[in-house]
CSV table of C-alpha atoms and ligand atoms in Angstrom, one decimal:
chain,number,residue,atom,x,y,z
K,7,MET,CA,-1.4,-2.5,-2.1
K,8,ARG,CA,0.7,-3.5,0.8
K,9,THR,CA,-2.0,-5.0,3.7
K,10,VAL,CA,-1.2,-3.1,7.1
K,11,GLU,CA,-2.3,-4.3,11.1
K,12,LYS,CA,-2.3,-0.6,13.2
K,13,GLY,CA,-3.1,-2.2,16.6
K,14,ILE,CA,-4.8,-0.8,18.8
K,15,ALA,CA,-4.4,2.9,19.7
K,16,PRO,CA,-1.1,3.8,21.4
K,17,ASN,CA,-2.5,7.1,22.6
K,18,VAL,CA,-5.5,9.3,22.8
K,19,TYR,CA,-5.3,12.1,20.3
K,20,GLN,CA,-6.6,15.7,20.8
K,21,LYS,CA,-5.4,16.4,17.0
K,22,TYR,CA,-5.6,13.9,14.5
K,23,GLY,CA,-2.0,14.7,13.2
K,24,ASP,CA,-0.7,14.0,16.1
K,25,ALA,CA,-1.0,10.2,15.8
K,26,LYS,CA,1.3,10.9,12.0
K,27,HIS,CA,4.4,9.7,13.4
K,28,ASP,CA,2.6,6.6,15.9
K,29,LEU,CA,0.8,5.4,12.6
K,30,ALA,CA,4.5,5.4,11.0
K,31,GLY,CA,5.9,3.5,13.5
K,32,ARG,CA,3.6,0.6,13.0
K,33,ILE,CA,2.8,0.9,9.6
K,34,GLY,CA,5.9,2.9,8.4
K,35,TYR,CA,6.1,5.7,6.2
K,36,TYR,CA,4.7,4.8,4.1
K,37,CYS,CA,0.9,5.7,1.9
K,38,SER,CA,-1.1,3.2,2.7
K,39,TYR,CA,-2.5,3.1,-0.8
K,40,CYS,CA,0.0,3.8,-3.6
K,41,GLU,CA,2.3,2.4,-1.4
K,42,MET,CA,4.9,5.1,-1.6
K,43,SER,CA,8.3,5.9,0.2
K,44,VAL,CA,6.6,9.8,2.1
K,45,HIS,CA,9.1,11.4,4.3
K,46,ASN,CA,7.6,14.4,4.1
K,47,MET,CA,4.5,15.4,3.7
K,48,LEU,CA,2.9,12.3,5.2
K,49,GLU,CA,-0.7,12.7,5.8
K,50,VAL,CA,-3.0,11.4,8.4
K,51,GLU,CA,-5.7,10.7,6.3
K,52,HIS,CA,-10.1,9.9,7.7
K,53,VAL,CA,-10.8,6.5,5.7
K,54,HIS,CA,-14.6,7.6,6.3
K,55,PRO,CA,-14.4,11.1,5.7
K,56,ARG,CA,-15.0,13.6,8.4
K,57,ALA,CA,-17.4,16.2,6.1
K,58,ASN,CA,-19.0,12.4,5.6
K,59,GLY,CA,-19.7,11.5,9.1
K,60,GLY,CA,-16.3,10.1,10.1
K,61,ALA,CA,-14.0,10.1,13.5
K,62,ASP,CA,-12.2,12.5,13.7
K,63,LEU,CA,-10.2,11.7,16.4
K,64,ASP,CA,-10.6,7.4,16.3
K,65,TRP,CA,-7.6,5.3,15.0
K,66,ASP,CA,-9.5,3.1,13.5
K,67,ASN,CA,-10.2,5.3,11.1
K,68,PHE,CA,-7.1,6.7,10.5
K,69,LEU,CA,-4.5,5.6,7.0
K,70,LEU,CA,-1.7,7.9,6.1
K,71,SER,CA,-1.7,8.7,2.9
K,72,CYS,CA,0.8,11.1,0.2
K,73,LYS,CA,-1.0,13.9,-0.8
K,74,TYR,CA,-1.6,13.3,-4.5
K,75,CYS,CA,-4.0,9.6,-3.4
K,76,ASN,CA,-5.5,12.1,-0.1
K,77,THR,CA,-6.1,15.1,-2.3
K,78,ILE,CA,-7.7,12.4,-5.2
K,79,LYS,CA,-9.8,10.6,-2.0
K,80,SER,CA,-10.9,13.8,-0.7
K,81,SER,CA,-14.3,13.1,0.6
K,82,ARG,CA,-15.8,11.3,-2.3
K,83,ASN,CA,-16.4,7.8,-0.6
K,84,LEU,CA,-19.5,8.0,1.9
K,85,ASN,CA,-17.8,5.4,4.1
K,86,ARG,CA,-16.2,2.6,3.6
K,87,ILE,CA,-18.5,0.4,2.3
K,88,GLY,CA,-17.9,-0.4,-1.9
K,89,TYR,CA,-14.3,-0.4,-1.5
K,90,LEU,CA,-11.4,-2.2,-0.3
K,91,TRP,CA,-9.3,-1.0,2.6
K,92,PRO,CA,-4.9,-1.8,3.1
K,93,ASP,CA,-6.2,-2.4,7.6
K,94,GLN,CA,-9.3,-4.3,6.9
K,95,ASP,CA,-8.7,-6.7,3.7
K,96,ASN,CA,-6.0,-8.1,2.1
K,97,THR,CA,-5.9,-5.4,-0.8
K,98,ASP,CA,-2.5,-7.3,-1.8
K,99,LEU,CA,-4.4,-9.9,-3.6
K,100,ALA,CA,-6.4,-7.6,-4.8
K,101,PHE,CA,-4.3,-5.5,-7.1
K,102,GLU,CA,-2.5,-7.0,-9.6
K,103,TYR,CA,1.0,-4.6,-11.1
K,104,ASN,CA,2.7,-5.3,-14.7
K,105,SER,CA,6.1,-4.1,-16.4
K,106,ALA,CA,4.2,-1.0,-18.0
K,107,ASN,CA,3.6,0.5,-14.9
K,108,GLU,CA,-0.2,-0.4,-15.3
K,109,VAL,CA,-2.1,-0.9,-11.6
K,110,SER,CA,-5.4,-2.8,-12.5
K,111,VAL,CA,-7.8,-5.3,-10.2
K,112,LYS,CA,-6.4,-8.5,-9.9
K,113,THR,CA,-7.1,-11.4,-12.6
K,114,GLY,CA,-9.9,-13.7,-11.5
K,115,LEU,CA,-11.2,-11.8,-9.4
K,116,THR,CA,-15.1,-11.1,-9.8
K,117,GLY,CA,-18.5,-9.9,-8.7
K,118,THR,CA,-18.4,-7.4,-5.5
K,119,LEU,CA,-15.4,-8.1,-4.4
K,120,ALA,CA,-13.7,-6.9,-8.5
K,121,GLN,CA,-15.9,-3.8,-8.4
K,122,ALA,CA,-15.0,-3.0,-4.6
K,123,ALA,CA,-11.4,-3.2,-6.2
K,124,GLU,CA,-11.7,-1.5,-9.1
K,125,ASN,CA,-14.0,1.5,-7.4
K,126,THR,CA,-11.1,2.1,-4.7
K,127,ILE,CA,-7.9,1.9,-8.3
K,128,HIS,CA,-10.4,5.1,-9.4
K,129,LEU,CA,-11.1,6.6,-5.8
K,130,MET,CA,-7.4,7.2,-5.4
K,131,GLY,CA,-7.0,7.4,-8.7
K,132,LEU,CA,-4.0,4.7,-8.7
K,133,ASP,CA,-4.0,3.7,-12.2
K,134,ARG,CA,-3.1,7.8,-13.7
K,135,LEU,CA,-0.3,7.4,-15.7
K,136,PRO,CA,1.2,10.6,-18.0
K,137,GLY,CA,-2.3,10.9,-20.9
K,138,HIS,CA,-4.8,10.4,-18.2
K,139,ALA,CA,-7.7,12.7,-18.6
K,140,ALA,CA,-7.3,13.9,-14.8
K,141,PRO,CA,-4.1,14.2,-13.2
K,142,THR,CA,-2.5,16.9,-13.1
K,143,PRO,CA,1.5,17.1,-14.0
K,144,ALA,CA,2.5,17.4,-10.5
K,145,ASP,CA,1.4,13.5,-9.8
K,146,THR,CA,4.4,12.0,-9.8
K,147,ARG,CA,4.1,9.0,-8.1
K,148,TRP,CA,4.3,6.6,-11.6
K,149,ARG,CA,7.2,8.2,-11.2
K,150,SER,CA,7.9,7.0,-7.9
K,151,ARG,CA,6.0,3.5,-9.3
K,152,GLN,CA,8.6,3.1,-12.8
K,153,GLU,CA,11.8,3.6,-10.2
K,154,ALA,CA,10.9,1.0,-8.2
K,155,TRP,CA,10.2,-1.3,-11.6
K,156,ASP,CA,14.1,-0.4,-12.5
K,157,LYS,CA,15.4,-1.6,-9.6
K,158,ALA,CA,13.2,-4.4,-8.7
K,159,ASN,CA,14.4,-5.5,-12.4
K,160,ARG,CA,18.5,-5.2,-11.7
K,161,SER,CA,18.4,-6.8,-8.4
K,162,LEU,CA,16.4,-9.5,-10.1
K,163,ASN,CA,19.3,-9.7,-12.8
K,164,ASN,CA,21.7,-9.8,-9.7
K,165,TRP,CA,19.8,-12.3,-7.8
K,166,ARG,CA,20.4,-14.7,-11.1
K,167,ARG,CA,24.3,-13.8,-11.2
K,168,ALA,CA,24.3,-14.7,-7.2
K,169,PRO,CA,21.3,-16.1,-5.7
K,170,ILE,CA,22.7,-17.2,-2.4
K,171,PRO,CA,20.7,-15.8,0.8
K,172,GLU,CA,22.7,-12.4,1.6
K,173,MET,CA,21.4,-11.5,-1.8
K,174,ALA,CA,17.7,-11.8,-0.7
K,175,ALA,CA,18.7,-9.9,2.3
K,176,GLN,CA,20.1,-7.0,0.7
K,177,ILE,CA,17.5,-7.3,-2.4
K,178,ALA,CA,15.5,-6.6,1.0
K,179,LEU,CA,15.6,-3.7,2.0
K,180,SER,CA,16.0,-2.5,-1.1
K,181,ALA,CA,12.4,-3.1,-1.2
K,182,LEU,CA,11.5,-1.2,2.0
K,183,GLU,CA,13.0,1.6,0.1
K,184,SER,CA,9.0,2.0,-1.3
K,185,HIS,CA,6.8,0.1,-3.6
K,186,TYR,CA,6.1,-3.4,-1.7
K,187,SER,CA,3.6,-4.8,-4.4
K,188,VAL,CA,6.2,-4.3,-7.9
K,189,TRP,CA,8.7,-6.0,-6.0
K,190,MET,CA,6.4,-8.9,-4.8
K,191,THR,CA,5.6,-8.6,-8.5
K,192,VAL,CA,9.0,-8.5,-9.6
K,193,PHE,CA,10.2,-11.8,-7.9
K,194,GLU,CA,6.9,-13.5,-7.9
K,195,GLY,CA,7.9,-17.3,-8.2
K,196,ILE,CA,11.0,-17.1,-6.3
K,197,PRO,CA,10.5,-17.9,-2.4
K,198,ASP,CA,13.8,-17.1,-0.8
K,199,VAL,CA,13.3,-13.3,-1.7
K,200,LEU,CA,9.4,-12.9,-1.6
K,201,ALA,CA,10.3,-13.8,2.0
K,202,ALA,CA,12.9,-11.6,3.0
K,203,ILE,CA,10.5,-9.2,1.8
K,204,ASP,CA,8.0,-10.1,3.4
K,205,LEU,CA,10.7,-10.1,6.9
K,206,GLU,CA,11.1,-6.8,6.3
K,207,TYR,CA,8.7,-4.9,5.6
K,208,GLY,CA,6.6,-7.2,8.7
K,209,ARG,CA,8.5,-4.7,10.8
K,210,PHE,CA,6.5,-2.6,9.5
K,211,GLY,CA,2.4,-3.9,10.1
K,212,LEU,CA,2.7,-6.0,7.6
K,213,PHE,CA,-0.2,-8.2,7.6
K,214,LYS,CA,0.0,-11.5,6.2
K,215,ASP,CA,-1.4,-13.9,8.6
K,216,ARG,CA,-2.5,-17.0,8.0
K,217,ASP,CA,-5.0,-19.7,10.1
K,218,ALA,CA,-4.0,-23.4,10.5
K,219,ALA,CA,-5.4,-24.6,7.2
K,220,GLY,CA,-2.7,-22.8,6.2
K,221,ASN,CA,-5.4,-19.8,4.6
K,222,ARG,CA,-5.2,-16.5,4.2
K,223,VAL,CA,-6.4,-15.2,7.8
K,224,ILE,CA,-9.6,-12.3,6.6
K,225,ARG,CA,-10.2,-9.5,9.9
K,226,THR,CA,-13.5,-8.4,10.7
K,227,ASN,CA,-15.5,-6.6,8.3
K,228,GLY,CA,-13.0,-7.6,5.3
K,229,GLN,CA,-13.5,-9.1,1.9
K,230,ILE,CA,-10.9,-10.6,0.9
M,323,LIG,ZN1,-0.2,7.2,-2.0
């Protein structure tokens, strides 16, 4: 799950839906949770659900969501506690994506952090694949992610044939299409391409700040 930084509120909103394009301008037209590219039907999602006392018009309570993640999440979380959030935690360090198209808790996470990651997966149903008990056939997130796997693997073959900066740049443009974490997984260990992908996503709120010692910055209320 890509870590994002929305920055400060660019406007005051009378209706939460009015924040959609401001949000997308900051963090891109992607679902903040499943990383699917969504140009139609992208929804402003209240991290702390309104039904549970979450602020209706507060920029800090907004993320962007596809209709699947938003519907499954609904108002099942009482607040932010007990989960990981891409605008607060370094969520790119918390989950694992594998070539069987599975999404799971990052190996090595333990204790409350592992539990929060697990809770987050279940809150949005991020691990749903065909055969899962809960999803409706309409839930196509897994298919979108599979397409990213296929494209990223074909791009990896291209890189092996021509490992040059221009190819890295072109792969990064392809990666912008969808599913940041899949691309980062496929190109793990190839810093030239990873840096090129981060450079592109940097235009869409990617947050990977490091402190003077080179460690990732943990933000206010962040757990990882
Ligand atoms: Zn989603």
